Amino acid sequence: MKFEWNKNNKQLSDGNKDGGCHGLAFPHLYGNKLPVLGRGYGVGNRSFITCYVDPSTESRVSVLGVSQIKEQCSKWQWKGRYSINYFVSSSSSTNPPLLLVHGFGASIPHWRRNIDTLAQDYTVYAIDLLGFGASDKPQGFSYSMEAWAELILDFLNEVVQKPTVLIGNSVGSLACVIAASESSQNLVRGIVLLNCAGGMNNKAIVDDWRIKLLLPLLWLVDFLLKQRRIATAVFERAKQ
């Protein structure tokens, strides 16, 4: 089924008269399987998002349990110091492997509804970034997008050892973009960005008058979050 939407988010049609799979990022997933990835496209002044669903297979989609994922995870030592938790579902397919990178506050089980479907045609890796999930959370470590991007590239180089398609969500997608831009060994075959996050410090970009107006407020937030008691209280509240 193909859903078409205009720029006002109103559905235009749900037909699939041409029977084509244009606009689909992974077209061979379409057929008798439930596809999980698509992409938007534009025609004239209309924007579209394509989504193909086979209702007959939807009820049979496998969802991995959190405990099942934890049991199948392995550990990898990054830089010989930090234990990184990762999951792999192997496939005999010759398609490039996939690496799933979660967003802020998430971990590998975030992908539990996607792994089995993707694993039908790909070898699927998923990783807990440093500071999340079952990976180490070292105190005093300088967490940054660049550090997570370096972690991703080292994981591809040492564990996957093949050109890989990166699939990131939120902050994970930003880390994937940085990793792809810094890769010099053809480690990244492609990237898929879901809910892509902006820069961690994009408030420093002050060429927009609206951001200039907000700068005092942003500076106040920065100051408050540097107070340990306040930051701890906010974090404890947010994680609930």
PDB file of C-alpha atoms in Angstrom:
ATOM      1  CA  MET A   1       0.000   0.000   0.000  1.00  0.00           C
ATOM      2  CA  LYS A   2       1.337   3.429  -0.883  1.00  0.00           C
ATOM      3  CA  PHE A   3       0.260   6.464   1.102  1.00  0.00           C
ATOM      4  CA  GLU A   4       0.767   9.883  -0.444  1.00  0.00           C
ATOM      5  CA  TRP A   5       0.758  13.086   1.577  1.00  0.00           C
ATOM      6  CA  ASN A   6       0.787  16.707   0.537  1.00  0.00           C
ATOM      7  CA  LYS A   7       2.667  19.450   2.355  1.00  0.00           C
ATOM      8  CA  ASN A   8      -0.298  20.068   4.626  1.00  0.00           C
ATOM      9  CA  ASN A   9      -0.060  16.476   5.885  1.00  0.00           C
ATOM     10  CA  LYS A  10      -3.345  15.507   4.276  1.00  0.00           C
ATOM     11  CA  GLN A  11      -3.635  12.099   2.672  1.00  0.00           C
ATOM     12  CA  LEU A  12      -4.094  12.332  -1.085  1.00  0.00           C
ATOM     13  CA  SER A  13      -4.548   8.686  -2.003  1.00  0.00           C
ATOM     14  CA  ASP A  14      -3.832   5.165  -0.845  1.00  0.00           C
ATOM     15  CA  GLY A  15      -3.733   3.507  -4.213  1.00  0.00           C
ATOM     16  CA  ASN A  16      -0.827   1.685  -5.795  1.00  0.00           C
ATOM     17  CA  LYS A  17      -1.911   1.795  -9.403  1.00  0.00           C
ATOM     18  CA  ASP A  18       1.538   1.715 -10.916  1.00  0.00           C
ATOM     19  CA  GLY A  19       2.689  -1.155  -8.686  1.00  0.00           C
ATOM     20  CA  GLY A  20       6.172   0.360  -8.531  1.00  0.00           C
ATOM     21  CA  CYS A  21       8.609   0.561  -5.670  1.00  0.00           C
ATOM     22  CA  HIS A  22      10.166   3.910  -6.510  1.00  0.00           C
ATOM     23  CA  GLY A  23      11.248   5.912  -3.497  1.00  0.00           C
ATOM     24  CA  LEU A  24      11.949   2.834  -1.401  1.00  0.00           C
ATOM     25  CA  ALA A  25      15.410   2.776   0.135  1.00  0.00           C
ATOM     26  CA  PHE A  26      15.551  -1.040   0.213  1.00  0.00           C
ATOM     27  CA  PRO A  27      13.290  -2.077  -2.721  1.00  0.00           C
ATOM     28  CA  HIS A  28      13.983  -5.821  -2.470  1.00  0.00           C
ATOM     29  CA  LEU A  29      12.393  -5.811   0.975  1.00  0.00           C
ATOM     30  CA  TYR A  30       9.117  -5.159  -0.837  1.00  0.00           C
ATOM     31  CA  GLY A  31       7.122  -8.212  -1.883  1.00  0.00           C
ATOM     32  CA  ASN A  32       5.963 -10.853   0.551  1.00  0.00           C
ATOM     33  CA  LYS A  33       7.802  -9.302   3.469  1.00  0.00           C
ATOM     34  CA  LEU A  34       7.002  -6.326   5.659  1.00  0.00           C
ATOM     35  CA  PRO A  35       9.365  -3.516   4.670  1.00  0.00           C
ATOM     36  CA  VAL A  36      10.641  -1.172   7.304  1.00  0.00           C
ATOM     37  CA  LEU A  37      12.370   1.605   5.418  1.00  0.00           C
ATOM     38  CA  GLY A  38      11.199   4.072   2.792  1.00  0.00           C
ATOM     39  CA  ARG A  39      11.953   7.632   1.802  1.00  0.00           C
ATOM     40  CA  GLY A  40      10.191  10.790   0.790  1.00  0.00           C
ATOM     41  CA  TYR A  41      10.245  12.366  -2.636  1.00  0.00           C
ATOM     42  CA  GLY A  42       8.759  15.387  -4.339  1.00  0.00           C
ATOM     43  CA  VAL A  43       6.756  15.935  -7.522  1.00  0.00           C
ATOM     44  CA  GLY A  44       6.160  19.558  -8.455  1.00  0.00           C
ATOM     45  CA  ASN A  45       4.834  21.376  -5.407  1.00  0.00           C
ATOM     46  CA  ARG A  46       3.753  18.173  -3.655  1.00  0.00           C
ATOM     47  CA  SER A  47       5.864  16.209  -1.188  1.00  0.00           C
ATOM     48  CA  PHE A  48       5.359  12.485  -0.634  1.00  0.00           C
ATOM     49  CA  ILE A  49       6.327   9.825   1.850  1.00  0.00           C
ATOM     50  CA  THR A  50       6.026   6.276   0.564  1.00  0.00           C
ATOM     51  CA  CYS A  51       5.225   3.394   2.880  1.00  0.00           C
ATOM     52  CA  TYR A  52       4.621  -0.118   1.607  1.00  0.00           C
ATOM     53  CA  VAL A  53       2.784  -2.535   3.878  1.00  0.00           C
ATOM     54  CA  ASP A  54       1.628  -6.071   3.211  1.00  0.00           C
ATOM     55  CA  PRO A  55      -1.216  -6.601   5.739  1.00  0.00           C
ATOM     56  CA  SER A  56      -1.004 -10.376   5.380  1.00  0.00           C
ATOM     57  CA  THR A  57       2.486 -10.398   6.909  1.00  0.00           C
ATOM     58  CA  GLU A  58       2.120  -7.671   9.504  1.00  0.00           C
ATOM     59  CA  SER A  59       0.832  -9.992  12.222  1.00  0.00           C
ATOM     60  CA  ARG A  60       3.775 -12.354  11.707  1.00  0.00           C
ATOM     61  CA  VAL A  61       6.529  -9.819  12.253  1.00  0.00           C
ATOM     62  CA  SER A  62       8.936 -11.110  14.880  1.00  0.00           C
ATOM     63  CA  VAL A  63       9.789  -8.899  17.853  1.00  0.00           C
ATOM     64  CA  LEU A  64      12.842  -9.839  19.896  1.00  0.00           C
ATOM     65  CA  GLY A  65      12.427  -9.788  23.658  1.00  0.00           C
ATOM     66  CA  VAL A  66      14.718  -7.597  25.750  1.00  0.00           C
ATOM     67  CA  SER A  67      16.002 -10.621  27.676  1.00  0.00           C
ATOM     68  CA  GLN A  68      16.623 -12.470  24.406  1.00  0.00           C
ATOM     69  CA  ILE A  69      18.689  -9.567  23.096  1.00  0.00           C
ATOM     70  CA  LYS A  70      20.727  -9.370  26.304  1.00  0.00           C
ATOM     71  CA  GLU A  71      21.504 -13.092  26.164  1.00  0.00           C
ATOM     72  CA  GLN A  72      22.821 -12.818  22.603  1.00  0.00           C
ATOM     73  CA  CYS A  73      24.981  -9.735  23.138  1.00  0.00           C
ATOM     74  CA  SER A  74      28.766  -9.795  23.099  1.00  0.00           C
ATOM     75  CA  LYS A  75      31.493  -7.499  24.428  1.00  0.00           C
ATOM     76  CA  TRP A  76      34.225  -5.653  22.551  1.00  0.00           C
ATOM     77  CA  GLN A  77      37.096  -3.733  24.122  1.00  0.00           C
ATOM     78  CA  TRP A  78      37.387  -0.255  22.655  1.00  0.00           C
ATOM     79  CA  LYS A  79      40.866   1.251  22.892  1.00  0.00           C
ATOM     80  CA  GLY A  80      41.712  -1.642  25.211  1.00  0.00           C
ATOM     81  CA  ARG A  81      39.934   0.175  28.068  1.00  0.00           C
ATOM     82  CA  TYR A  82      36.187   0.388  27.555  1.00  0.00           C
ATOM     83  CA  SER A  83      33.789  -2.538  27.339  1.00  0.00           C
ATOM     84  CA  ILE A  84      31.270  -1.997  24.527  1.00  0.00           C
ATOM     85  CA  ASN A  85      28.110  -4.070  24.316  1.00  0.00           C
ATOM     86  CA  TYR A  86      26.952  -5.163  20.863  1.00  0.00           C
ATOM     87  CA  PHE A  87      24.506  -7.526  19.179  1.00  0.00           C
ATOM     88  CA  VAL A  88      24.849  -9.359  15.879  1.00  0.00           C
ATOM     89  CA  SER A  89      22.367 -11.388  13.854  1.00  0.00           C
ATOM     90  CA  SER A  90      24.297 -13.135  11.090  1.00  0.00           C
ATOM     91  CA  SER A  91      23.004 -13.777   7.603  1.00  0.00           C
ATOM     92  CA  SER A  92      24.383 -15.648   4.598  1.00  0.00           C
ATOM     93  CA  SER A  93      23.302 -12.779   2.367  1.00  0.00           C
ATOM     94  CA  THR A  94      25.907 -10.999   0.265  1.00  0.00           C
ATOM     95  CA  ASN A  95      24.253  -7.650   0.975  1.00  0.00           C
ATOM     96  CA  PRO A  96      26.349  -5.144   2.954  1.00  0.00           C
ATOM     97  CA  PRO A  97      25.970  -5.468   6.740  1.00  0.00           C
ATOM     98  CA  LEU A  98      23.935  -2.954   8.722  1.00  0.00           C
ATOM     99  CA  LEU A  99      24.918  -1.223  11.963  1.00  0.00           C
ATOM    100  CA  LEU A 100      22.062   0.124  14.092  1.00  0.00           C
ATOM    101  CA  VAL A 101      22.962   3.080  16.322  1.00  0.00           C
ATOM    102  CA  HIS A 102      20.419   4.121  18.970  1.00  0.00           C
ATOM    103  CA  GLY A 103      19.527   7.629  20.106  1.00  0.00           C
ATOM    104  CA  PHE A 104      20.057   9.503  23.366  1.00  0.00           C
ATOM    105  CA  GLY A 105      18.896   7.609  26.445  1.00  0.00           C
ATOM    106  CA  ALA A 106      18.290   4.402  24.466  1.00  0.00           C
ATOM    107  CA  SER A 107      20.157   1.145  23.832  1.00  0.00           C
ATOM    108  CA  ILE A 108      20.145  -1.938  21.588  1.00  0.00           C
ATOM    109  CA  PRO A 109      16.604  -3.116  22.559  1.00  0.00           C
ATOM    110  CA  HIS A 110      15.315   0.091  20.940  1.00  0.00           C
ATOM    111  CA  TRP A 111      15.652  -1.867  17.667  1.00  0.00           C
ATOM    112  CA  ARG A 112      13.863  -5.028  18.842  1.00  0.00           C
ATOM    113  CA  ARG A 113      11.032  -4.561  16.317  1.00  0.00           C
ATOM    114  CA  ASN A 114      13.423  -4.083  13.392  1.00  0.00           C
ATOM    115  CA  ILE A 115      16.243  -6.578  13.837  1.00  0.00           C
ATOM    116  CA  ASP A 116      14.512  -9.797  12.758  1.00  0.00           C
ATOM    117  CA  THR A 117      12.964  -8.218   9.668  1.00  0.00           C
ATOM    118  CA  LEU A 118      16.259  -6.694   8.546  1.00  0.00           C
ATOM    119  CA  ALA A 119      18.144  -9.901   9.373  1.00  0.00           C
ATOM    120  CA  GLN A 120      16.180 -11.757   6.675  1.00  0.00           C
ATOM    121  CA  ASP A 121      18.332 -10.021   4.068  1.00  0.00           C
ATOM    122  CA  TYR A 122      21.262  -8.513   5.963  1.00  0.00           C
ATOM    123  CA  THR A 123      23.753  -9.266   8.692  1.00  0.00           C
ATOM    124  CA  VAL A 124      22.620  -6.866  11.397  1.00  0.00           C
ATOM    125  CA  TYR A 125      24.805  -5.337  14.080  1.00  0.00           C
ATOM    126  CA  ALA A 126      23.559  -3.092  16.883  1.00  0.00           C
ATOM    127  CA  ILE A 127      25.707  -1.285  19.404  1.00  0.00           C
ATOM    128  CA  ASP A 128      25.361   0.377  22.805  1.00  0.00           C
ATOM    129  CA  LEU A 129      27.312   3.616  22.568  1.00  0.00           C
ATOM    130  CA  LEU A 130      29.724   4.371  25.395  1.00  0.00           C
ATOM    131  CA  GLY A 131      27.687   5.688  28.320  1.00  0.00           C
ATOM    132  CA  PHE A 132      24.499   3.823  27.368  1.00  0.00           C
ATOM    133  CA  GLY A 133      22.921   0.410  27.828  1.00  0.00           C
ATOM    134  CA  ALA A 134      25.324  -2.301  28.922  1.00  0.00           C
ATOM    135  CA  SER A 135      28.440  -0.505  27.664  1.00  0.00           C
ATOM    136  CA  ASP A 136      30.849   1.103  30.105  1.00  0.00           C
ATOM    137  CA  LYS A 137      29.974   4.496  31.595  1.00  0.00           C
ATOM    138  CA  PRO A 138      33.387   5.851  32.623  1.00  0.00           C
ATOM    139  CA  GLN A 139      33.393   8.848  34.923  1.00  0.00           C
ATOM    140  CA  GLY A 140      35.353  11.805  33.652  1.00  0.00           C
ATOM    141  CA  PHE A 141      35.148  10.699  30.029  1.00  0.00           C
ATOM    142  CA  SER A 142      34.660  13.613  27.628  1.00  0.00           C
ATOM    143  CA  TYR A 143      31.462  12.505  25.903  1.00  0.00           C
ATOM    144  CA  SER A 144      30.986  14.099  22.503  1.00  0.00           C
ATOM    145  CA  MET A 145      29.553  13.379  19.072  1.00  0.00           C
ATOM    146  CA  GLU A 146      33.097  13.062  17.753  1.00  0.00           C
ATOM    147  CA  ALA A 147      33.943  10.418  20.375  1.00  0.00           C
ATOM    148  CA  TRP A 148      30.871   8.356  19.475  1.00  0.00           C
ATOM    149  CA  ALA A 149      31.690   8.703  15.775  1.00  0.00           C
ATOM    150  CA  GLU A 150      35.220   7.452  16.466  1.00  0.00           C
ATOM    151  CA  LEU A 151      33.740   4.526  18.399  1.00  0.00           C
ATOM    152  CA  ILE A 152      31.525   3.635  15.421  1.00  0.00           C
ATOM    153  CA  LEU A 153      34.428   3.716  12.963  1.00  0.00           C
ATOM    154  CA  ASP A 154      36.663   1.619  15.225  1.00  0.00           C
ATOM    155  CA  PHE A 155      33.832  -0.900  15.622  1.00  0.00           C
ATOM    156  CA  LEU A 156      33.472  -1.180  11.835  1.00  0.00           C
ATOM    157  CA  ASN A 157      37.231  -1.572  11.440  1.00  0.00           C
ATOM    158  CA  GLU A 158      37.825  -4.112  14.213  1.00  0.00           C
ATOM    159  CA  VAL A 159      34.559  -6.066  14.464  1.00  0.00           C
ATOM    160  CA  VAL A 160      32.504  -5.819  11.269  1.00  0.00           C
ATOM    161  CA  GLN A 161      35.500  -5.513   8.920  1.00  0.00           C
ATOM    162  CA  LYS A 162      33.311  -4.819   5.883  1.00  0.00           C
ATOM    163  CA  PRO A 163      31.850  -1.713   4.227  1.00  0.00           C
ATOM    164  CA  THR A 164      28.685  -1.149   6.244  1.00  0.00           C
ATOM    165  CA  VAL A 165      25.433   0.777   5.990  1.00  0.00           C
ATOM    166  CA  LEU A 166      24.931   2.883   9.128  1.00  0.00           C
ATOM    167  CA  ILE A 167      21.377   3.294  10.415  1.00  0.00           C
ATOM    168  CA  GLY A 168      21.084   5.855  13.182  1.00  0.00           C
ATOM    169  CA  ASN A 169      18.229   7.302  15.187  1.00  0.00           C
ATOM    170  CA  SER A 170      18.231  10.817  16.657  1.00  0.00           C
ATOM    171  CA  VAL A 171      21.652  11.520  18.208  1.00  0.00           C
ATOM    172  CA  GLY A 172      22.779   8.171  16.784  1.00  0.00           C
ATOM    173  CA  SER A 173      22.073   9.423  13.277  1.00  0.00           C
ATOM    174  CA  LEU A 174      24.196  12.516  13.899  1.00  0.00           C
ATOM    175  CA  ALA A 175      27.040  10.277  15.102  1.00  0.00           C
ATOM    176  CA  CYS A 176      26.634   8.236  11.900  1.00  0.00           C
ATOM    177  CA  VAL A 177      26.855  11.359   9.720  1.00  0.00           C
ATOM    178  CA  ILE A 178      30.081  12.424  11.459  1.00  0.00           C
ATOM    179  CA  ALA A 179      31.488   8.893  11.191  1.00  0.00           C
ATOM    180  CA  ALA A 180      30.690   8.764   7.476  1.00  0.00           C
ATOM    181  CA  SER A 181      32.295  12.173   6.883  1.00  0.00           C
ATOM    182  CA  GLU A 182      35.469  11.167   8.733  1.00  0.00           C
ATOM    183  CA  SER A 183      35.796   7.654   7.308  1.00  0.00           C
ATOM    184  CA  SER A 184      38.942   7.362   5.207  1.00  0.00           C
ATOM    185  CA  GLN A 185      39.015   3.591   4.768  1.00  0.00           C
ATOM    186  CA  ASN A 186      35.787   3.024   2.808  1.00  0.00           C
ATOM    187  CA  LEU A 187      34.205   1.596   5.942  1.00  0.00           C
ATOM    188  CA  VAL A 188      30.843   3.285   5.389  1.00  0.00           C
ATOM    189  CA  ARG A 189      28.797   1.982   2.455  1.00  0.00           C
ATOM    190  CA  GLY A 190      25.818   4.249   3.119  1.00  0.00           C
ATOM    191  CA  ILE A 191      23.757   5.917   5.833  1.00  0.00           C
ATOM    192  CA  VAL A 192      20.093   5.924   6.846  1.00  0.00           C
ATOM    193  CA  LEU A 193      19.012   8.768   9.134  1.00  0.00           C
ATOM    194  CA  LEU A 194      15.922   8.467  11.345  1.00  0.00           C
ATOM    195  CA  ASN A 195      14.755  11.550  13.276  1.00  0.00           C
ATOM    196  CA  CYS A 196      18.180  13.056  12.716  1.00  0.00           C
ATOM    197  CA  ALA A 197      19.343  15.296  15.578  1.00  0.00           C
ATOM    198  CA  GLY A 198      20.923  18.709  15.181  1.00  0.00           C
ATOM    199  CA  GLY A 199      24.322  19.712  16.499  1.00  0.00           C
ATOM    200  CA  MET A 200      24.890  19.294  20.213  1.00  0.00           C
ATOM    201  CA  ASN A 201      26.072  22.911  20.444  1.00  0.00           C
ATOM    202  CA  ASN A 202      24.104  24.494  17.610  1.00  0.00           C
ATOM    203  CA  LYS A 203      23.192  27.358  19.976  1.00  0.00           C
ATOM    204  CA  ALA A 204      26.673  28.678  19.205  1.00  0.00           C
ATOM    205  CA  ILE A 205      25.508  29.498  15.673  1.00  0.00           C
ATOM    206  CA  VAL A 206      24.312  33.058  16.212  1.00  0.00           C
ATOM    207  CA  ASP A 207      23.845  34.348  12.662  1.00  0.00           C
ATOM    208  CA  ASP A 208      20.059  33.954  12.994  1.00  0.00           C
ATOM    209  CA  TRP A 209      18.351  36.855  14.818  1.00  0.00           C
ATOM    210  CA  ARG A 210      15.960  34.443  16.560  1.00  0.00           C
ATOM    211  CA  ILE A 211      18.875  32.544  18.090  1.00  0.00           C
ATOM    212  CA  LYS A 212      20.452  35.843  19.169  1.00  0.00           C
ATOM    213  CA  LEU A 213      17.275  36.684  21.072  1.00  0.00           C
ATOM    214  CA  LEU A 214      17.396  33.313  22.835  1.00  0.00           C
ATOM    215  CA  LEU A 215      21.092  33.416  23.728  1.00  0.00           C
ATOM    216  CA  PRO A 216      20.593  34.814  27.272  1.00  0.00           C
ATOM    217  CA  LEU A 217      18.114  32.028  28.000  1.00  0.00           C
ATOM    218  CA  LEU A 218      20.462  29.392  26.566  1.00  0.00           C
ATOM    219  CA  TRP A 219      23.340  30.738  28.655  1.00  0.00           C
ATOM    220  CA  LEU A 220      21.138  30.537  31.756  1.00  0.00           C
ATOM    221  CA  VAL A 221      20.226  26.911  30.975  1.00  0.00           C
ATOM    222  CA  ASP A 222      23.918  26.081  30.493  1.00  0.00           C
ATOM    223  CA  PHE A 223      24.780  27.678  33.813  1.00  0.00           C
ATOM    224  CA  LEU A 224      22.019  25.825  35.680  1.00  0.00           C
ATOM    225  CA  LEU A 225      22.936  22.467  34.167  1.00  0.00           C
ATOM    226  CA  LYS A 226      26.524  22.924  35.304  1.00  0.00           C
ATOM    227  CA  GLN A 227      25.260  22.924  38.896  1.00  0.00           C
ATOM    228  CA  ARG A 228      25.496  19.283  39.904  1.00  0.00           C
ATOM    229  CA  ARG A 229      22.491  19.251  42.256  1.00  0.00           C
ATOM    230  CA  ILE A 230      20.247  20.893  39.673  1.00  0.00           C
ATOM    231  CA  ALA A 231      21.491  18.718  36.816  1.00  0.00           C
ATOM    232  CA  THR A 232      21.038  15.541  38.886  1.00  0.00           C
ATOM    233  CA  ALA A 233      17.487  16.516  39.837  1.00  0.00           C
ATOM    234  CA  VAL A 234      16.600  17.289  36.215  1.00  0.00           C
ATOM    235  CA  PHE A 235      18.110  14.026  35.008  1.00  0.00           C
ATOM    236  CA  GLU A 236      16.354  11.930  37.653  1.00  0.00           C
ATOM    237  CA  ARG A 237      13.065  13.570  36.677  1.00  0.00           C
ATOM    238  CA  ALA A 238      13.615  13.219  32.929  1.00  0.00           C
ATOM    239  CA  LYS A 239      14.602   9.533  32.996  1.00  0.00           C
ATOM    240  CA  GLN A 240      11.234   8.670  34.555  1.00  0.00           C
TER     241      GLN A 240
END
